[in-house]
Amino acid sequence: MTTIYLDNNATTQVAPEVLEAMLPYFHELYGNPSSMHSFGGQVGRRLREAREQVAGLIGASPDEIIFTSCGTESDNTSVRSALAANPGKRHLVTSRVEHPAIHALVAQLAKEGYRVTELPVDSQGRLNLEQYARSLTPDTAIVSLMWANNETGVIFPVEEAAALARSKGILFHTDAVQTVGKIPIDLRHSAIDMLSLSGHKLHAPKGVGALYVRRGTKFAPFLIGGHQEKGRRGGTENVPSIIGLGVACELAGRNLEAENTRVKSLRDKLENLLLEQVPNSQVNGDRVNRLPNTSNISFEFIEGEAILLLLNEFGICASSGSACTSGSLQPSHVLRAMGIPFTMAHGSIRFSLSIYNTEAEIDLVIENFPSIIAKLRALSPYWEVGDKVCATIEG
Ligand SMILES: Cc1ncc(COP(=O)(O)O)c(C=O)c1O
């Protein structure tokens, strides 16, 4: 059975070109990029090229890129750095729908005595910019808002939000882990001070990321050690992965158009046909301002996990927005923040596509999905198939 991989917001396949570029740096060109000898020096030069490739994708200068181990490290570093650089300020602003890399971090910071404002979103996962403006105070050290949501794909107006923060002298960080490589980003004309990205979301390997820090931004390193990354992040560089990240960024730049045309139209086909064929289903999140590859759909009165298990029998990989496997019967914090009714939130499935998906794969999902839902609804105590009478449960 072949795999139909529609879980690209969880992680992506390493592009063949990326793997090929990385391989020599494991066994032939294994020198330390900081070494004085030319064996290491050639690796250092290749690292510089990778830095240029990453910077090129987001309109940054190479010296504004710090390589890290992952998106989580980039997120933690930026927020902790802003707090360390502004010791007199004790407030930070974020949203209720951030990835745990920020969500759990700010919970920890609240325990450490910081005041945290987590902005709500509306039923479509959108931010209210006026409410955001009101949350900024002279005590605010940093705003951290995700550019695009990993569960729904909803895009926040981060450029406007950053400009507003700058007008009040507040640092602005964005978690762009799901955004980089999916929509164009140009930091030359932006007020964003820091931006996080992660390799494994754009066809580079897991365990490598980058943090953009605008030139002139006060910065306090998270990992203190050697002089690597100009003293901004100690530790010998993960050379093969960084080289892979560079190539992945270059490929992503070239594939941006395909991502926003071919991938988007496959996503739309999948979404529209599923909505048409499955009663009591809805898209979660703003369908206008959304990543081109992501679709989060709720199928009422069934469990997302049950859907995933049956999809798995067809080799189809997706994700669910409920968290029964982790022992909690709560739907995800994102869907809860959007106020999605309990019976809908529990049956939510996230499909996330990539340039490697084909129309034949999407057709196969559409062919099998309605019968999976019908099978599960026949077993659901809240769904009577015969006369389509739906019981309502509170929660
Ligand atoms: C929006 C967002 N931020 C941060 C992360 C964390 O990235 P990493 O897995 O590289 O630590 C993820 C990963 O799912 C994400 O989707």
Short mmCIF file of C-alpha atoms and ligand atoms in Angstrom, two decimals:
data_model
loop_
_atom_site.label_atom_id
_atom_site.label_comp_id
_atom_site.label_asym_id
_atom_site.label_seq_id
_atom_site.Cartn_x
_atom_site.Cartn_y
_atom_site.Cartn_z
CA MET A 1 0.00 0.00 0.00
CA THR A 2 1.38 3.43 -0.90
CA THR A 3 1.32 6.29 1.54
CA ILE A 4 -0.73 9.40 0.80
CA TYR A 5 0.96 11.97 2.98
CA LEU A 6 -1.32 14.90 3.84
CA ASP A 7 0.35 15.87 7.12
CA ASN A 8 2.95 18.34 5.91
CA ASN A 9 2.30 20.84 8.72
CA ALA A 10 3.58 18.13 11.09
CA THR A 11 6.71 17.51 9.05
CA THR A 12 7.77 17.23 5.42
CA GLN A 13 9.75 14.85 3.27
CA VAL A 14 13.37 15.93 2.79
CA ALA A 15 13.66 17.05 -0.84
CA PRO A 16 15.99 14.81 -2.92
CA GLU A 17 18.09 17.87 -3.86
CA VAL A 18 18.44 18.71 -0.16
CA LEU A 19 19.58 15.21 0.77
CA GLU A 20 22.08 15.15 -2.09
CA ALA A 21 23.59 18.49 -1.00
CA MET A 22 23.91 17.29 2.60
CA LEU A 23 25.52 13.88 2.09
CA PRO A 24 29.17 14.91 1.44
CA TYR A 25 29.22 16.87 4.71
CA PHE A 26 28.75 13.72 6.79
CA HIS A 27 31.76 11.75 5.60
CA GLU A 28 33.96 13.57 3.07
CA LEU A 29 33.78 17.23 4.06
CA TYR A 30 33.53 16.76 7.80
CA GLY A 31 35.79 19.62 8.88
CA ASN A 32 34.81 22.10 11.56
CA PRO A 33 33.76 25.35 9.88
CA SER A 34 35.62 27.35 12.56
CA SER A 35 38.98 25.59 11.94
CA MET A 36 41.96 27.55 10.63
CA HIS A 37 42.89 24.90 8.04
CA SER A 38 41.45 24.94 4.56
CA PHE A 39 39.75 21.55 5.09
CA GLY A 40 37.48 23.24 7.64
CA GLY A 41 37.50 26.54 5.78
CA GLN A 42 35.74 25.06 2.74
CA VAL A 43 32.93 23.97 5.06
CA GLY A 44 32.80 27.49 6.52
CA ARG A 45 32.37 28.88 3.02
CA ARG A 46 29.51 26.50 2.29
CA LEU A 47 27.89 27.57 5.58
CA ARG A 48 28.05 31.19 4.43
CA GLU A 49 26.30 30.19 1.23
CA ALA A 50 23.54 28.48 3.23
CA ARG A 51 23.11 31.65 5.30
CA GLU A 52 22.69 33.64 2.09
CA GLN A 53 20.13 31.14 0.79
CA VAL A 54 18.04 31.35 3.98
CA ALA A 55 18.27 35.14 4.07
CA GLY A 56 17.33 35.30 0.39
CA LEU A 57 14.00 33.54 0.91
CA ILE A 58 12.79 36.08 3.49
CA GLY A 59 14.42 39.29 2.25
CA ALA A 60 16.98 39.45 5.08
CA SER A 61 20.73 40.04 5.16
CA PRO A 62 22.89 36.96 5.83
CA ASP A 63 24.23 38.53 9.05
CA GLU A 64 20.65 38.72 10.36
CA ILE A 65 20.31 34.90 10.32
CA ILE A 66 21.22 32.78 13.36
CA PHE A 67 21.10 29.02 12.85
CA THR A 68 19.37 27.11 15.66
CA SER A 69 18.31 23.52 16.36
CA CYS A 70 14.58 23.98 15.62
CA GLY A 71 11.62 26.33 15.52
CA THR A 72 11.08 25.86 19.25
CA GLU A 73 14.60 27.06 20.02
CA SER A 74 14.14 30.08 17.74
CA ASP A 75 10.84 30.96 19.47
CA ASN A 76 12.24 30.55 22.99
CA THR A 77 15.41 32.47 22.14
CA SER A 78 13.59 35.47 20.69
CA VAL A 79 11.19 35.93 23.60
CA ARG A 80 13.79 35.31 26.30
CA SER A 81 16.22 37.63 24.50
CA ALA A 82 13.68 40.47 24.36
CA LEU A 83 12.96 40.09 28.08
CA ALA A 84 16.67 40.00 28.95
CA ALA A 85 17.36 43.02 26.75
CA ASN A 86 14.55 45.02 28.41
CA PRO A 87 14.90 44.11 32.10
CA GLY A 88 12.66 46.98 33.19
CA LYS A 89 9.65 45.69 31.25
CA ARG A 90 7.51 42.85 32.63
CA HIS A 91 4.66 42.45 30.14
CA LEU A 92 4.32 40.45 26.93
CA VAL A 93 1.58 40.09 24.37
CA THR A 94 0.74 36.98 22.39
CA SER A 95 -2.38 35.13 21.20
CA ARG A 96 -4.42 32.21 22.49
CA VAL A 97 -3.73 30.13 19.40
CA GLU A 98 0.08 30.02 19.37
CA HIS A 99 2.01 26.77 18.96
CA PRO A 100 3.19 25.27 22.30
CA ALA A 101 6.68 26.62 21.51
CA ILE A 102 5.24 30.01 22.51
CA HIS A 103 2.05 28.99 24.36
CA ALA A 104 3.87 26.84 26.93
CA LEU A 105 6.79 29.28 27.13
CA VAL A 106 4.54 32.20 28.12
CA ALA A 107 2.82 29.97 30.70
CA GLN A 108 6.27 29.38 32.19
CA LEU A 109 7.07 33.11 32.03
CA ALA A 110 3.82 33.88 33.87
CA LYS A 111 5.04 31.54 36.63
CA GLU A 112 8.30 33.50 36.66
CA GLY A 113 6.35 36.70 37.38
CA TYR A 114 5.80 38.22 33.93
CA ARG A 115 2.40 39.60 32.99
CA VAL A 116 1.08 37.90 29.85
CA THR A 117 -1.76 39.06 27.60
CA GLU A 118 -3.04 36.27 25.36
CA LEU A 119 -5.27 37.88 22.78
CA PRO A 120 -8.47 36.04 21.83
CA VAL A 121 -9.48 35.20 18.26
CA ASP A 122 -12.93 35.18 16.66
CA SER A 123 -14.83 32.12 15.45
CA GLN A 124 -12.74 32.12 12.26
CA GLY A 125 -9.44 32.32 14.13
CA ARG A 126 -8.88 36.01 13.31
CA LEU A 127 -7.22 38.60 15.50
CA ASN A 128 -8.88 41.91 16.32
CA LEU A 129 -6.25 44.57 15.60
CA GLU A 130 -7.99 47.24 17.71
CA GLN A 131 -8.00 44.94 20.70
CA TYR A 132 -4.35 44.19 19.97
CA ALA A 133 -3.49 47.91 19.88
CA ARG A 134 -5.17 48.39 23.25
CA SER A 135 -3.08 45.58 24.78
CA LEU A 136 0.25 47.37 24.15
CA THR A 137 1.51 49.25 27.20
CA PRO A 138 4.70 51.12 28.17
CA ASP A 139 5.59 48.00 30.20
CA THR A 140 5.36 45.66 27.15
CA ALA A 141 8.78 44.17 26.28
CA ILE A 142 7.74 42.01 23.34
CA VAL A 143 4.85 40.95 21.15
CA SER A 144 5.00 37.42 19.76
CA LEU A 145 2.30 36.57 17.21
CA MET A 146 2.40 33.63 14.84
CA TRP A 147 2.30 34.50 11.15
CA ALA A 148 0.15 31.49 10.22
CA ASN A 149 -1.56 28.98 12.45
CA ASN A 150 -0.31 25.39 12.26
CA GLU A 151 -3.77 23.86 12.81
CA THR A 152 -6.03 26.03 10.67
CA GLY A 153 -3.56 27.85 8.38
CA VAL A 154 -5.18 31.19 9.31
CA ILE A 155 -2.82 34.10 8.58
CA PHE A 156 -2.49 36.91 11.11
CA PRO A 157 -1.88 40.51 9.92
CA VAL A 158 1.63 40.47 11.38
CA GLU A 159 2.98 43.30 9.22
CA GLU A 160 0.35 45.73 10.57
CA ALA A 161 0.79 44.37 14.09
CA ALA A 162 4.58 44.81 13.89
CA ALA A 163 4.27 48.38 12.62
CA LEU A 164 2.02 49.21 15.54
CA ALA A 165 4.46 47.66 18.03
CA ARG A 166 7.34 49.59 16.50
CA SER A 167 5.42 52.88 16.78
CA LYS A 168 5.31 52.24 20.53
CA GLY A 169 8.94 51.13 20.84
CA ILE A 170 8.03 47.47 21.46
CA LEU A 171 9.95 44.53 19.94
CA PHE A 172 7.96 42.27 17.61
CA HIS A 173 8.60 38.56 17.04
CA THR A 174 6.71 36.29 14.70
CA ASP A 175 6.62 32.50 14.66
CA ALA A 176 6.73 31.94 10.89
CA VAL A 177 7.50 28.22 11.13
CA GLN A 178 4.41 27.34 9.05
CA THR A 179 4.66 30.38 6.80
CA VAL A 180 8.16 30.37 5.34
CA GLY A 181 8.10 28.70 1.94
CA LYS A 182 4.30 28.81 1.69
CA ILE A 183 3.66 32.52 1.08
CA PRO A 184 6.10 35.30 0.08
CA ILE A 185 7.95 37.05 2.92
CA ASP A 186 10.03 40.19 2.45
CA LEU A 187 11.53 41.57 5.64
CA ARG A 188 13.21 44.52 3.89
CA HIS A 189 9.97 46.50 4.07
CA SER A 190 8.68 45.26 7.39
CA ALA A 191 8.75 46.24 11.06
CA ILE A 192 9.22 42.65 12.24
CA ASP A 193 12.28 42.47 14.52
CA MET A 194 12.59 38.70 14.91
CA LEU A 195 11.24 35.72 12.97
CA SER A 196 11.45 31.97 13.60
CA LEU A 197 11.61 29.28 10.95
CA SER A 198 12.16 25.53 11.02
CA GLY A 199 13.82 23.24 8.47
CA HIS A 200 11.54 20.24 8.68
CA LYS A 201 8.45 22.21 7.65
CA LEU A 202 9.97 23.08 4.27
CA HIS A 203 11.63 19.89 3.05
CA ALA A 204 14.88 20.23 5.03
CA PRO A 205 15.70 17.79 7.86
CA LYS A 206 14.40 17.84 11.41
CA GLY A 207 16.62 19.43 14.04
CA VAL A 208 17.61 22.61 12.24
CA GLY A 209 16.03 26.05 12.30
CA ALA A 210 16.88 29.70 12.04
CA LEU A 211 16.11 32.90 13.84
CA TYR A 212 16.09 36.19 11.96
CA VAL A 213 17.15 39.10 14.15
CA ARG A 214 16.95 42.51 12.51
CA ARG A 215 20.28 44.32 12.47
CA GLY A 216 20.49 46.68 15.46
CA THR A 217 18.05 44.69 17.62
CA LYS A 218 19.32 44.19 21.16
CA PHE A 219 19.98 40.46 21.53
CA ALA A 220 20.82 38.20 24.45
CA PRO A 221 21.97 34.68 23.47
CA PHE A 222 20.09 31.66 24.78
CA LEU A 223 22.95 29.15 24.35
CA ILE A 224 26.12 30.60 25.77
CA GLY A 225 29.35 28.99 24.66
CA GLY A 226 31.77 29.39 21.76
CA HIS A 227 31.94 32.22 19.28
CA GLN A 228 29.77 30.50 16.66
CA GLU A 229 27.03 32.58 15.01
CA LYS A 230 28.99 35.70 16.02
CA GLY A 231 28.55 34.81 19.69
CA ARG A 232 24.77 34.77 19.34
CA ARG A 233 24.42 30.97 19.66
CA GLY A 234 27.20 28.81 21.02
CA GLY A 235 27.73 25.25 19.79
CA THR A 236 29.42 23.70 16.75
CA GLU A 237 27.10 24.10 13.80
CA ASN A 238 24.96 21.21 12.53
CA VAL A 239 26.68 21.59 9.18
CA PRO A 240 24.88 19.02 6.97
CA SER A 241 21.44 20.15 8.17
CA ILE A 242 22.26 23.85 7.77
CA ILE A 243 23.43 23.17 4.21
CA GLY A 244 20.19 21.25 3.66
CA LEU A 245 18.19 24.16 5.05
CA GLY A 246 19.91 26.54 2.64
CA VAL A 247 19.07 24.38 -0.38
CA ALA A 248 15.50 23.87 0.89
CA CYS A 249 15.05 27.65 1.15
CA GLU A 250 16.28 28.14 -2.38
CA LEU A 251 13.90 25.42 -3.65
CA ALA A 252 11.03 26.89 -1.62
CA GLY A 253 11.57 30.27 -3.28
CA ARG A 254 11.34 28.61 -6.70
CA ASN A 255 8.27 26.59 -5.66
CA LEU A 256 6.31 29.47 -4.11
CA GLU A 257 4.21 29.90 -7.21
CA ALA A 258 3.37 26.18 -7.44
CA GLU A 259 2.50 26.24 -3.74
CA ASN A 260 0.02 29.06 -4.33
CA THR A 261 -1.50 27.67 -7.53
CA ARG A 262 -1.23 23.88 -7.91
CA VAL A 263 -1.10 22.97 -4.20
CA LYS A 264 -3.84 25.48 -3.40
CA SER A 265 -6.12 24.11 -6.11
CA LEU A 266 -5.60 20.52 -4.87
CA ARG A 267 -6.42 21.70 -1.34
CA ASP A 268 -9.54 23.50 -2.59
CA LYS A 269 -10.69 20.47 -4.57
CA LEU A 270 -10.29 18.22 -1.54
CA GLU A 271 -12.06 20.67 0.74
CA ASN A 272 -14.95 21.54 -1.57
CA LEU A 273 -15.75 17.95 -2.48
CA LEU A 274 -15.58 16.73 1.12
CA LEU A 275 -17.90 19.53 2.25
CA GLU A 276 -20.26 18.71 -0.60
CA GLN A 277 -20.33 14.97 0.03
CA VAL A 278 -20.31 14.85 3.82
CA PRO A 279 -23.28 16.40 5.64
CA ASN A 280 -22.67 18.27 8.90
CA SER A 281 -19.14 19.27 8.01
CA GLN A 282 -17.48 22.68 8.14
CA VAL A 283 -14.13 24.34 7.52
CA ASN A 284 -12.48 25.74 10.63
CA GLY A 285 -10.76 29.09 10.10
CA ASP A 286 -10.88 32.06 7.78
CA ARG A 287 -11.01 30.64 4.26
CA VAL A 288 -9.78 33.90 2.73
CA ASN A 289 -6.60 34.63 4.69
CA ARG A 290 -5.18 31.15 4.92
CA LEU A 291 -2.10 29.17 3.93
CA PRO A 292 -2.56 27.59 0.50
CA ASN A 293 -1.81 24.05 1.72
CA THR A 294 -3.93 23.72 4.87
CA SER A 295 -7.52 22.63 5.41
CA ASN A 296 -9.02 21.99 8.82
CA ILE A 297 -12.44 20.37 8.53
CA SER A 298 -14.82 19.26 11.26
CA PHE A 299 -17.14 16.30 10.80
CA GLU A 300 -19.81 16.55 13.44
CA PHE A 301 -20.60 13.85 16.01
CA ILE A 302 -17.52 11.68 15.49
CA GLU A 303 -14.02 11.47 16.89
CA GLY A 304 -11.08 12.78 14.88
CA GLU A 305 -8.92 9.92 16.14
CA ALA A 306 -11.40 7.34 14.82
CA ILE A 307 -11.30 9.02 11.41
CA LEU A 308 -7.49 8.97 11.45
CA LEU A 309 -7.43 5.25 12.26
CA LEU A 310 -9.70 4.41 9.33
CA LEU A 311 -7.79 6.75 7.01
CA ASN A 312 -4.65 4.93 8.06
CA GLU A 313 -6.10 1.70 6.64
CA PHE A 314 -5.99 3.37 3.22
CA GLY A 315 -2.44 4.65 3.81
CA ILE A 316 -3.75 8.22 4.21
CA CYS A 317 -1.89 10.37 6.78
CA ALA A 318 -3.53 13.43 8.32
CA SER A 319 -3.89 14.97 11.81
CA SER A 320 -6.73 15.59 14.21
CA GLY A 321 -7.53 18.64 16.31
CA SER A 322 -8.57 16.71 19.36
CA ALA A 323 -6.23 15.26 21.88
CA CYS A 324 -7.76 12.04 23.16
CA THR A 325 -4.51 10.13 22.70
CA SER A 326 -2.77 12.42 25.19
CA GLY A 327 -5.29 11.40 27.83
CA SER A 328 -7.21 14.68 27.63
CA LEU A 329 -10.66 14.67 26.10
CA GLN A 330 -10.35 18.35 25.26
CA PRO A 331 -10.21 19.53 21.68
CA SER A 332 -7.11 21.54 20.77
CA HIS A 333 -6.55 24.93 22.42
CA VAL A 334 -6.80 26.53 18.96
CA LEU A 335 -10.28 25.20 18.21
CA ARG A 336 -11.39 26.01 21.76
CA ALA A 337 -10.12 29.58 21.41
CA MET A 338 -12.22 29.86 18.24
CA GLY A 339 -15.28 28.67 20.14
CA ILE A 340 -15.88 25.74 17.78
CA PRO A 341 -18.75 23.72 19.33
CA PHE A 342 -17.60 20.63 21.20
CA THR A 343 -19.37 18.21 18.83
CA MET A 344 -17.64 19.80 15.84
CA ALA A 345 -14.21 20.31 17.41
CA HIS A 346 -13.93 16.64 18.36
CA GLY A 347 -14.29 15.50 14.77
CA SER A 348 -11.75 17.85 13.25
CA ILE A 349 -9.16 16.72 10.75
CA ARG A 350 -6.25 18.74 9.42
CA PHE A 351 -5.11 18.02 5.90
CA SER A 352 -1.85 19.73 4.96
CA LEU A 353 -0.47 19.29 1.47
CA SER A 354 2.89 19.82 -0.20
CA ILE A 355 4.23 20.18 -3.72
CA TYR A 356 4.78 16.42 -3.75
CA ASN A 357 1.05 15.61 -3.61
CA THR A 358 -0.73 14.62 -6.80
CA GLU A 359 -4.28 14.94 -8.06
CA ALA A 360 -4.60 11.13 -8.10
CA GLU A 361 -3.89 11.10 -4.35
CA ILE A 362 -6.53 13.72 -3.67
CA ASP A 363 -9.04 11.78 -5.79
CA LEU A 364 -8.35 8.67 -3.75
CA VAL A 365 -9.05 10.49 -0.50
CA ILE A 366 -12.29 11.94 -1.87
CA GLU A 367 -13.34 8.48 -3.07
CA ASN A 368 -12.87 6.85 0.34
CA PHE A 369 -13.60 9.57 2.85
CA PRO A 370 -17.43 9.80 2.75
CA SER A 371 -17.80 6.07 3.45
CA ILE A 372 -15.41 6.34 6.41
CA ILE A 373 -17.55 9.09 7.90
CA ALA A 374 -20.79 7.18 7.21
CA LYS A 375 -19.37 4.09 8.92
CA LEU A 376 -18.37 6.06 12.03
CA ARG A 377 -21.61 7.98 12.20
CA ALA A 378 -23.55 4.71 12.07
CA LEU A 379 -21.76 3.81 15.32
CA SER A 380 -22.15 7.23 16.94
CA PRO A 381 -24.80 7.52 19.67
CA TYR A 382 -25.33 11.15 18.63
CA TRP A 383 -26.10 10.50 15.01
CA GLU A 384 -29.16 8.72 13.68
CA VAL A 385 -28.55 8.03 10.05
CA GLY A 386 -32.11 7.01 9.16
CA ASP A 387 -33.90 10.31 9.51
CA LYS A 388 -30.74 12.45 10.07
CA VAL A 389 -31.91 13.42 13.54
CA CYS A 390 -28.94 14.80 15.41
CA ALA A 391 -28.91 14.93 19.17
CA THR A 392 -27.21 17.94 20.69
CA ILE A 393 -24.79 17.54 23.52
CA GLU A 394 -23.45 20.29 25.67
CA GLY A 395 -19.79 20.78 26.37
C1 LIG B 1 3.76 27.27 14.28
C2 LIG B 1 4.86 26.40 14.80
N1 LIG B 1 5.79 26.91 15.61
C3 LIG B 1 6.79 26.18 16.11
C4 LIG B 1 6.90 24.86 15.82
C5 LIG B 1 8.04 24.07 16.40
O1 LIG B 1 8.99 23.78 15.43
P1 LIG B 1 10.09 22.63 15.70
O2 LIG B 1 9.36 21.34 15.55
O3 LIG B 1 11.12 22.83 14.64
O4 LIG B 1 10.62 22.87 17.05
C6 LIG B 1 5.95 24.25 14.99
C7 LIG B 1 6.00 22.79 14.70
O5 LIG B 1 4.99 22.15 14.55
C8 LIG B 1 4.90 25.04 14.47
O6 LIG B 1 3.96 24.52 13.67
#
